[in-house]
mmCIF file of C-alpha atoms and ligand atoms in Angstrom:
data_model
loop_
_atom_site.group_PDB
_atom_site.id
_atom_site.type_symbol
_atom_site.label_atom_id
_atom_site.label_comp_id
_atom_site.label_asym_id
_atom_site.label_seq_id
_atom_site.Cartn_x
_atom_site.Cartn_y
_atom_site.Cartn_z
ATOM 1 C CA MET N 1 230.245 -42.465 108.941
ATOM 2 C CA ARG N 2 227.054 -40.527 109.691
ATOM 3 C CA ALA N 3 227.447 -37.070 111.176
ATOM 4 C CA GLY N 4 224.795 -35.483 113.359
ATOM 5 C CA VAL N 5 223.924 -31.973 114.430
ATOM 6 C CA LEU N 6 222.148 -31.619 117.759
ATOM 7 C CA ALA N 7 218.943 -29.997 116.531
ATOM 8 C CA LEU N 8 217.177 -28.674 119.618
ATOM 9 C CA GLN N 9 217.978 -24.942 119.530
ATOM 10 C CA GLY N 10 220.547 -22.531 118.130
ATOM 11 C CA ASP N 11 222.319 -22.273 114.810
ATOM 12 C CA VAL N 12 221.340 -25.739 113.629
ATOM 13 C CA PRO N 13 220.542 -24.801 109.976
ATOM 14 C CA GLU N 14 223.920 -23.074 109.676
ATOM 15 C CA HIS N 15 225.744 -26.209 110.849
ATOM 16 C CA LEU N 16 223.687 -28.418 108.524
ATOM 17 C CA ARG N 17 224.430 -26.081 105.596
ATOM 18 C CA ALA N 18 228.146 -26.065 106.383
ATOM 19 C CA LEU N 19 228.166 -29.850 106.660
ATOM 20 C CA ALA N 20 226.306 -30.227 103.381
ATOM 21 C CA ASP N 21 229.520 -28.954 101.753
ATOM 22 C CA VAL N 22 231.580 -31.771 103.240
ATOM 23 C CA VAL N 23 229.250 -34.723 103.974
ATOM 24 C CA PRO N 24 226.841 -36.473 101.551
ATOM 25 C CA ALA N 25 223.214 -35.607 102.397
ATOM 26 C CA HIS N 26 222.327 -39.211 103.257
ATOM 27 C CA ASP N 27 225.014 -39.207 105.966
ATOM 28 C CA LEU N 28 223.640 -36.110 107.738
ATOM 29 C CA VAL N 29 221.335 -36.519 110.738
ATOM 30 C CA ALA N 30 219.440 -33.857 112.708
ATOM 31 C CA VAL N 31 219.648 -35.268 116.235
ATOM 32 C CA ARG N 32 216.459 -34.655 118.230
ATOM 33 C CA GLY N 33 216.193 -37.787 120.355
ATOM 34 C CA PRO N 34 218.116 -40.823 121.616
ATOM 35 C CA GLY N 35 217.335 -42.850 118.469
ATOM 36 C CA ASP N 36 219.010 -40.222 116.268
ATOM 37 C CA LEU N 37 221.998 -40.035 118.598
ATOM 38 C CA ALA N 38 222.516 -43.784 118.377
ATOM 39 C CA GLU N 39 222.885 -43.492 114.581
ATOM 40 C CA VAL N 40 225.764 -41.026 114.425
ATOM 41 C CA GLY N 41 229.511 -41.569 114.530
ATOM 42 C CA ALA N 42 230.286 -37.883 115.039
ATOM 43 C CA LEU N 43 228.216 -35.061 116.482
ATOM 44 C CA PHE N 44 228.192 -31.271 116.207
ATOM 45 C CA LEU N 45 226.836 -29.256 119.134
ATOM 46 C CA PRO N 46 225.711 -25.872 117.822
ATOM 47 C CA GLY N 47 225.898 -22.455 119.395
ATOM 48 C CA GLY N 48 222.765 -20.951 120.810
ATOM 49 C CA GLU N 49 221.588 -20.471 124.362
ATOM 50 C CA SER N 50 223.180 -22.992 126.692
ATOM 51 C CA THR N 51 220.414 -22.736 129.322
ATOM 52 C CA THR N 52 217.811 -23.625 126.661
ATOM 53 C CA ILE N 53 219.919 -26.380 125.085
ATOM 54 C CA VAL N 54 220.471 -28.000 128.505
ATOM 55 C CA ARG N 55 216.748 -27.857 129.313
ATOM 56 C CA LEU N 56 215.833 -29.385 125.935
ATOM 57 C CA LEU N 57 218.497 -32.099 126.256
ATOM 58 C CA GLN N 58 216.897 -33.078 129.554
ATOM 59 C CA GLN N 59 213.322 -32.868 128.217
ATOM 60 C CA ASN N 60 214.149 -34.905 125.115
ATOM 61 C CA GLY N 61 215.821 -37.747 126.991
ATOM 62 C CA LEU N 62 219.244 -36.906 125.572
ATOM 63 C CA TRP N 63 221.103 -35.725 128.667
ATOM 64 C CA HIS N 64 222.240 -39.133 129.960
ATOM 65 C CA PRO N 65 222.667 -40.815 126.537
ATOM 66 C CA LEU N 66 224.859 -37.922 125.386
ATOM 67 C CA GLY N 67 226.978 -38.190 128.543
ATOM 68 C CA GLU N 68 227.359 -41.910 127.963
ATOM 69 C CA ARG N 69 228.362 -41.549 124.315
ATOM 70 C CA LEU N 70 230.887 -38.864 125.242
ATOM 71 C CA ARG N 71 232.475 -41.188 127.779
ATOM 72 C CA ALA N 72 232.451 -43.994 125.188
ATOM 73 C CA GLY N 73 234.546 -41.856 122.813
ATOM 74 C CA LEU N 74 232.030 -40.250 120.440
ATOM 75 C CA PRO N 75 233.825 -37.531 118.435
ATOM 76 C CA VAL N 76 232.082 -34.220 119.108
ATOM 77 C CA LEU N 77 232.716 -30.721 117.831
ATOM 78 C CA ALA N 78 231.089 -28.308 120.269
ATOM 79 C CA THR N 79 230.795 -24.642 119.394
ATOM 80 C CA CYS N 80 230.157 -21.821 121.834
ATOM 81 C CA ALA N 81 227.001 -22.804 123.788
ATOM 82 C CA GLY N 82 227.901 -26.418 122.939
ATOM 83 C CA LEU N 83 231.249 -25.958 124.691
ATOM 84 C CA ILE N 84 229.445 -24.517 127.730
ATOM 85 C CA VAL N 85 227.193 -27.592 127.886
ATOM 86 C CA LEU N 86 230.237 -29.912 127.985
ATOM 87 C CA ALA N 87 232.475 -27.885 130.321
ATOM 88 C CA ARG N 88 233.597 -29.281 133.658
ATOM 89 C CA ALA N 89 232.995 -25.955 135.383
ATOM 90 C CA LEU N 90 231.432 -22.568 134.737
ATOM 91 C CA ALA N 91 232.883 -19.536 136.492
ATOM 92 C CA PRO N 92 230.195 -17.152 137.726
ATOM 93 C CA GLY N 93 229.891 -14.261 135.331
ATOM 94 C CA PRO N 94 227.691 -11.518 133.975
ATOM 95 C CA SER N 95 224.938 -13.886 132.795
ATOM 96 C CA GLY N 96 223.370 -14.645 136.141
ATOM 97 C CA THR N 97 222.121 -18.203 136.505
ATOM 98 C CA ASP N 98 224.293 -20.750 134.758
ATOM 99 C CA PRO N 99 222.945 -24.094 133.576
ATOM 100 C CA PRO N 100 224.145 -27.479 134.860
ATOM 101 C CA THR N 101 226.711 -28.988 132.506
ATOM 102 C CA LEU N 102 227.744 -32.492 131.438
ATOM 103 C CA GLU N 103 231.127 -31.881 133.167
ATOM 104 C CA PHE N 104 233.031 -33.695 130.444
ATOM 105 C CA LEU N 105 235.624 -31.274 129.038
ATOM 106 C CA ASP N 106 238.366 -30.393 131.503
ATOM 107 C CA VAL N 107 237.957 -26.632 131.188
ATOM 108 C CA THR N 108 236.534 -23.753 133.149
ATOM 109 C CA VAL N 109 234.640 -21.214 131.053
ATOM 110 C CA ARG N 110 232.774 -18.031 131.782
ATOM 111 C CA ARG N 111 229.717 -17.272 129.699
ATOM 112 C CA ASN N 112 229.370 -13.993 127.774
ATOM 113 C CA ASP N 113 232.779 -12.892 128.997
ATOM 114 C CA TYR N 114 233.868 -10.673 126.103
ATOM 115 C CA GLY N 115 231.523 -7.884 127.184
ATOM 116 C CA ALA N 116 228.285 -6.420 125.907
ATOM 117 C CA GLN N 117 229.807 -3.870 123.508
ATOM 118 C CA ARG N 118 231.712 -6.673 121.819
ATOM 119 C CA GLU N 119 228.885 -9.150 121.730
ATOM 120 C CA SER N 120 229.800 -10.087 118.212
ATOM 121 C CA PHE N 121 233.131 -9.768 116.436
ATOM 122 C CA GLU N 122 235.418 -11.457 113.944
ATOM 123 C CA ALA N 123 239.044 -12.253 114.595
ATOM 124 C CA ALA N 124 241.832 -14.231 112.962
ATOM 125 C CA VAL N 125 242.271 -17.515 114.807
ATOM 126 C CA ARG N 126 245.300 -19.790 114.671
ATOM 127 C CA VAL N 127 244.292 -23.456 114.693
ATOM 128 C CA GLU N 128 246.619 -26.394 115.253
ATOM 129 C CA GLY N 129 246.792 -28.548 112.145
ATOM 130 C CA LEU N 130 245.288 -25.958 109.772
ATOM 131 C CA ALA N 131 247.712 -24.986 107.068
ATOM 132 C CA GLY N 132 247.518 -21.644 105.292
ATOM 133 C CA ALA N 133 245.711 -18.502 106.360
ATOM 134 C CA PRO N 134 244.386 -18.038 109.896
ATOM 135 C CA PHE N 135 240.803 -19.164 110.395
ATOM 136 C CA PRO N 136 238.156 -16.396 110.316
ATOM 137 C CA GLY N 137 236.675 -16.756 113.802
ATOM 138 C CA VAL N 138 233.148 -15.439 114.365
ATOM 139 C CA PHE N 139 232.504 -14.778 118.063
ATOM 140 C CA ILE N 140 228.930 -14.172 119.277
ATOM 141 C CA ARG N 141 228.365 -13.574 122.987
ATOM 142 C CA ALA N 142 231.190 -16.022 123.345
ATOM 143 C CA PRO N 143 232.316 -17.746 126.503
ATOM 144 C CA ARG N 144 235.914 -17.265 127.573
ATOM 145 C CA ILE N 145 238.089 -20.271 128.338
ATOM 146 C CA LEU N 146 239.644 -19.375 131.694
ATOM 147 C CA GLU N 147 241.424 -22.602 132.553
ATOM 148 C CA VAL N 148 242.461 -25.706 130.625
ATOM 149 C CA GLY N 149 242.883 -28.764 132.866
ATOM 150 C CA ALA N 150 245.335 -31.616 132.371
ATOM 151 C CA ALA N 151 242.922 -33.783 130.360
ATOM 152 C CA ALA N 152 242.405 -31.129 127.665
ATOM 153 C CA ARG N 153 244.812 -29.156 125.514
ATOM 154 C CA PRO N 154 244.567 -25.887 123.592
ATOM 155 C CA ILE N 155 244.192 -26.170 119.804
ATOM 156 C CA ALA N 156 243.097 -22.644 118.809
ATOM 157 C CA TRP N 157 244.262 -19.167 119.753
ATOM 158 C CA TRP N 158 243.225 -15.578 119.157
ATOM 159 C CA GLY N 159 246.483 -13.841 119.990
ATOM 160 C CA GLU N 160 247.386 -15.329 123.375
ATOM 161 C CA GLN N 161 243.800 -16.167 124.277
ATOM 162 C CA VAL N 162 242.878 -19.849 123.998
ATOM 163 C CA VAL N 163 239.660 -20.078 121.947
ATOM 164 C CA GLY N 164 239.598 -23.805 121.223
ATOM 165 C CA ILE N 165 240.537 -26.971 123.092
ATOM 166 C CA ARG N 166 240.556 -30.675 122.485
ATOM 167 C CA GLN N 167 240.166 -33.637 124.823
ATOM 168 C CA GLY N 168 240.606 -36.919 122.980
ATOM 169 C CA SER N 169 238.105 -36.879 120.138
ATOM 170 C CA VAL N 170 236.039 -34.010 121.563
ATOM 171 C CA TRP N 171 236.743 -30.463 120.398
ATOM 172 C CA GLY N 172 235.378 -27.310 122.000
ATOM 173 C CA LEU N 173 235.477 -23.929 120.243
ATOM 174 C CA THR N 174 234.311 -20.538 121.514
ATOM 175 C CA PHE N 175 233.807 -19.290 117.943
ATOM 176 C CA HIS N 176 231.508 -20.446 115.130
ATOM 177 C CA PRO N 177 233.177 -22.157 112.139
ATOM 178 C CA GLU N 178 229.705 -22.774 110.652
ATOM 179 C CA LEU N 179 229.182 -19.002 110.276
ATOM 180 C CA SER N 180 232.173 -18.380 108.057
ATOM 181 C CA PRO N 181 232.501 -19.753 104.519
ATOM 182 C CA ASP N 182 235.741 -21.549 105.448
ATOM 183 C CA ARG N 183 235.159 -25.311 105.711
ATOM 184 C CA ARG N 184 238.674 -26.333 106.780
ATOM 185 C CA LEU N 185 237.723 -26.891 110.427
ATOM 186 C CA HIS N 186 234.684 -29.050 109.649
ATOM 187 C CA ARG N 187 236.883 -31.152 107.354
ATOM 188 C CA LEU N 188 239.747 -31.426 109.834
ATOM 189 C CA PHE N 189 237.399 -32.517 112.613
ATOM 190 C CA LEU N 190 235.635 -35.112 110.450
ATOM 191 C CA GLU N 191 238.962 -36.504 109.213
ATOM 192 C CA SER N 192 240.146 -36.925 112.764
ATOM 193 C CA ALA N 193 236.749 -38.377 113.780
ATOM 194 C CA ALA N 194 237.012 -40.970 111.013
ATOM 195 C CA GLY N 195 240.371 -42.068 112.418
ATOM 196 C CA ALA N 196 239.242 -42.072 116.069
ATOM 197 C CA PRO N 197 238.984 -45.419 117.843
ATOM 198 C CA THR N 198 235.418 -46.692 117.886
ATOM 199 C CA PRO N 199 233.746 -47.010 121.293
ATOM 200 C CA ARG N 200 234.865 -50.632 121.476
ATOM 201 C CA GLY N 201 238.450 -49.545 121.002
ATOM 202 C CA THR N 202 238.835 -51.141 117.594
ATOM 203 C CA ARG N 203 239.760 -49.296 114.442
ATOM 204 C CA ARG N 204 237.537 -49.335 111.428
ATOM 205 C CA PRO N 205 239.057 -51.388 108.632
ATOM 206 C CA ARG N 206 240.710 -49.273 105.988
ATOM 207 C CA SER N 207 239.790 -49.795 102.395
ATOM 208 C CA PRO N 208 242.612 -51.561 100.526
ATOM 209 C CA ARG N 209 243.074 -48.702 98.051
HETATM 210 N N1 LIG K 1 225.998 -16.713 125.361
HETATM 211 C C1 LIG K 1 225.490 -18.001 124.997
HETATM 212 C C2 LIG K 1 225.325 -18.895 126.226
HETATM 213 O O1 LIG K 1 225.733 -18.542 127.265
HETATM 214 C C3 LIG K 1 226.394 -18.684 123.992
HETATM 215 C C4 LIG K 1 226.447 -17.879 122.724
HETATM 216 C C5 LIG K 1 226.621 -18.681 121.481
HETATM 217 O O2 LIG K 1 226.485 -19.901 121.461
HETATM 218 N N2 LIG K 1 226.891 -17.983 120.407
HETATM 219 O O3 LIG K 1 224.765 -19.935 126.135
#
């Protein structure tokens, strides 16, 4: 399965470097247009500036195709600004004008909600399905998940605060797994993506051994 990183703005090189540890180079795609998107079986949405990413998605003809692939079941791991782009609703917050979103993930988030003096911090995150030590969560001007609707469920916590959710094969994280050396989350997501039903609802054949 080919894995793509949306490569319009943000921490794209960091995601590609992290993925290079877990995916063969020939299966990695930098997604810049609809043709690239059509090639991938899983997609990473990087952190960055959601207003810019939304504008570039629209300018590059990716806004509607991405919405369609999401609805068809494409596994996506969205980090930080990526989560904002997919959220059903944004609560007004300190950032002023919020971008339109793809309104896919059943969550309400508020941008930049951890406050200016804590623009960037690291915290131990508990992630469902990750054995061993907590995950080192890197938070950079992170959005806060305020509400998780019925279609989504929490999968990551910093103390009591939900910092990651999942809706079917789409994961949304407010922290940046690509910025820590720990690759467990990239692996876990790709394993689950490989087992996700294809858009036609059929499972990929398993190899006999
Ligand atoms: N604050 C950014 C936004 O609102 C997100 C920050 C990030 O992706 N690290 O888009």
